Amino acid sequence: IDDLEKAYITLKEDYLKIMKSYYSKDIKLATSIKEINQDRMKLCDKLLDKYHNTIAAASLIENLKTMAASISNLSKAIITEII
């Protein structure tokens, strides 16, 4: 369960950074978060493989993966200056 908590904390920090990037219009920070976020998605997949037989953990991991996807979408929008 420690690895789930670490994944959550990491994604939370990424979210805070991407919001900082949005408000400061820092495209460089958004780009770095976008690159790192690919690893976060892979981490979620590995965690899902590890905890696939625990319904609560699998549900939590799917939510983490959704959070990672949202961070990725925000970073893309910031980079292309859509928002």
mmCIF file of C-alpha atoms in Angstrom:
data_model
loop_
_atom_site.group_PDB
_atom_site.id
_atom_site.type_symbol
_atom_site.label_atom_id
_atom_site.label_comp_id
_atom_site.label_asym_id
_atom_site.label_seq_id
_atom_site.Cartn_x
_atom_site.Cartn_y
_atom_site.Cartn_z
ATOM 1 C CA ILE A 1 0.000 0.000 0.000
ATOM 2 C CA ASP A 2 2.983 2.306 0.479
ATOM 3 C CA ASP A 3 3.539 2.356 -3.275
ATOM 4 C CA LEU A 4 -0.069 3.497 -3.814
ATOM 5 C CA GLU A 5 0.445 6.346 -1.369
ATOM 6 C CA LYS A 6 3.703 7.323 -3.081
ATOM 7 C CA ALA A 7 1.961 7.320 -6.471
ATOM 8 C CA TYR A 8 -0.803 9.544 -5.099
ATOM 9 C CA ILE A 9 1.665 11.995 -3.544
ATOM 10 C CA THR A 10 3.666 12.142 -6.764
ATOM 11 C CA LEU A 11 0.567 12.824 -8.864
ATOM 12 C CA LYS A 12 -0.602 15.432 -6.374
ATOM 13 C CA GLU A 13 2.746 17.225 -6.705
ATOM 14 C CA ASP A 14 2.517 17.004 -10.503
ATOM 15 C CA TYR A 15 -0.989 18.474 -10.369
ATOM 16 C CA LEU A 16 0.195 21.386 -8.247
ATOM 17 C CA LYS A 17 3.071 21.996 -10.674
ATOM 18 C CA ILE A 18 0.807 21.895 -13.723
ATOM 19 C CA MET A 19 -1.568 24.387 -12.096
ATOM 20 C CA LYS A 20 1.408 26.623 -11.301
ATOM 21 C CA SER A 21 2.409 26.289 -14.952
ATOM 22 C CA TYR A 22 -1.106 27.257 -16.036
ATOM 23 C CA TYR A 23 -1.324 30.371 -13.897
ATOM 24 C CA SER A 24 2.219 31.509 -14.642
ATOM 25 C CA LYS A 25 1.914 30.503 -18.329
ATOM 26 C CA ASP A 26 5.146 28.525 -17.944
ATOM 27 C CA ILE A 27 5.259 26.358 -21.062
ATOM 28 C CA LYS A 28 8.660 24.942 -20.124
ATOM 29 C CA LEU A 29 7.292 23.569 -16.826
ATOM 30 C CA ALA A 30 4.238 22.170 -18.620
ATOM 31 C CA THR A 31 6.523 20.403 -21.104
ATOM 32 C CA SER A 32 8.592 18.838 -18.344
ATOM 33 C CA ILE A 33 5.449 17.626 -16.545
ATOM 34 C CA LYS A 34 4.109 16.182 -19.806
ATOM 35 C CA GLU A 35 7.324 14.208 -20.334
ATOM 36 C CA ILE A 36 7.363 12.924 -16.754
ATOM 37 C CA ASN A 37 3.682 12.051 -16.878
ATOM 38 C CA GLN A 38 4.301 9.245 -19.377
ATOM 39 C CA ASP A 39 6.214 7.457 -16.625
ATOM 40 C CA ARG A 40 3.344 8.068 -14.198
ATOM 41 C CA MET A 41 0.929 6.303 -16.529
ATOM 42 C CA LYS A 42 3.292 3.334 -16.805
ATOM 43 C CA LEU A 43 3.607 3.270 -13.009
ATOM 44 C CA CYS A 44 -0.185 3.109 -12.709
ATOM 45 C CA ASP A 45 -0.243 0.181 -15.136
ATOM 46 C CA LYS A 46 2.399 -1.652 -13.071
ATOM 47 C CA LEU A 47 0.460 -1.000 -9.881
ATOM 48 C CA LEU A 48 -2.706 -2.282 -11.522
ATOM 49 C CA ASP A 49 -0.898 -5.487 -12.471
ATOM 50 C CA LYS A 50 0.318 -5.831 -8.886
ATOM 51 C CA TYR A 51 -3.056 -5.176 -7.218
ATOM 52 C CA HIS A 52 -5.426 -6.483 -9.898
ATOM 53 C CA ASN A 53 -7.125 -8.926 -7.509
ATOM 54 C CA THR A 54 -7.919 -6.281 -4.869
ATOM 55 C CA ILE A 55 -11.032 -4.428 -5.950
ATOM 56 C CA ALA A 56 -10.521 -1.362 -3.735
ATOM 57 C CA ALA A 57 -6.883 -0.963 -4.757
ATOM 58 C CA ALA A 58 -7.699 -1.487 -8.444
ATOM 59 C CA SER A 59 -10.416 1.172 -8.231
ATOM 60 C CA LEU A 60 -8.011 3.576 -6.533
ATOM 61 C CA ILE A 61 -5.366 2.933 -9.189
ATOM 62 C CA GLU A 62 -7.873 3.603 -11.961
ATOM 63 C CA ASN A 63 -8.630 6.950 -10.281
ATOM 64 C CA LEU A 64 -4.900 7.690 -10.105
ATOM 65 C CA LYS A 65 -4.630 6.861 -13.792
ATOM 66 C CA THR A 66 -7.499 9.244 -14.556
ATOM 67 C CA MET A 67 -5.708 11.909 -12.537
ATOM 68 C CA ALA A 68 -2.529 11.307 -14.568
ATOM 69 C CA ALA A 69 -4.514 11.557 -17.806
ATOM 70 C CA SER A 70 -6.029 14.862 -16.663
ATOM 71 C CA ILE A 71 -2.570 16.221 -15.854
ATOM 72 C CA SER A 72 -1.410 15.136 -19.296
ATOM 73 C CA ASN A 73 -4.366 16.841 -20.979
ATOM 74 C CA LEU A 74 -3.758 20.040 -19.020
ATOM 75 C CA SER A 75 -0.096 20.046 -19.984
ATOM 76 C CA LYS A 76 -0.964 19.598 -23.654
ATOM 77 C CA ALA A 77 -3.470 22.447 -23.456
ATOM 78 C CA ILE A 78 -0.941 24.738 -21.792
ATOM 79 C CA ILE A 79 1.756 23.873 -24.327
ATOM 80 C CA THR A 80 -0.558 24.592 -27.243
ATOM 81 C CA GLU A 81 -2.034 27.579 -25.378
ATOM 82 C CA ILE A 82 -5.605 26.403 -25.737
ATOM 83 C CA ILE A 83 -6.564 27.579 -22.258
#
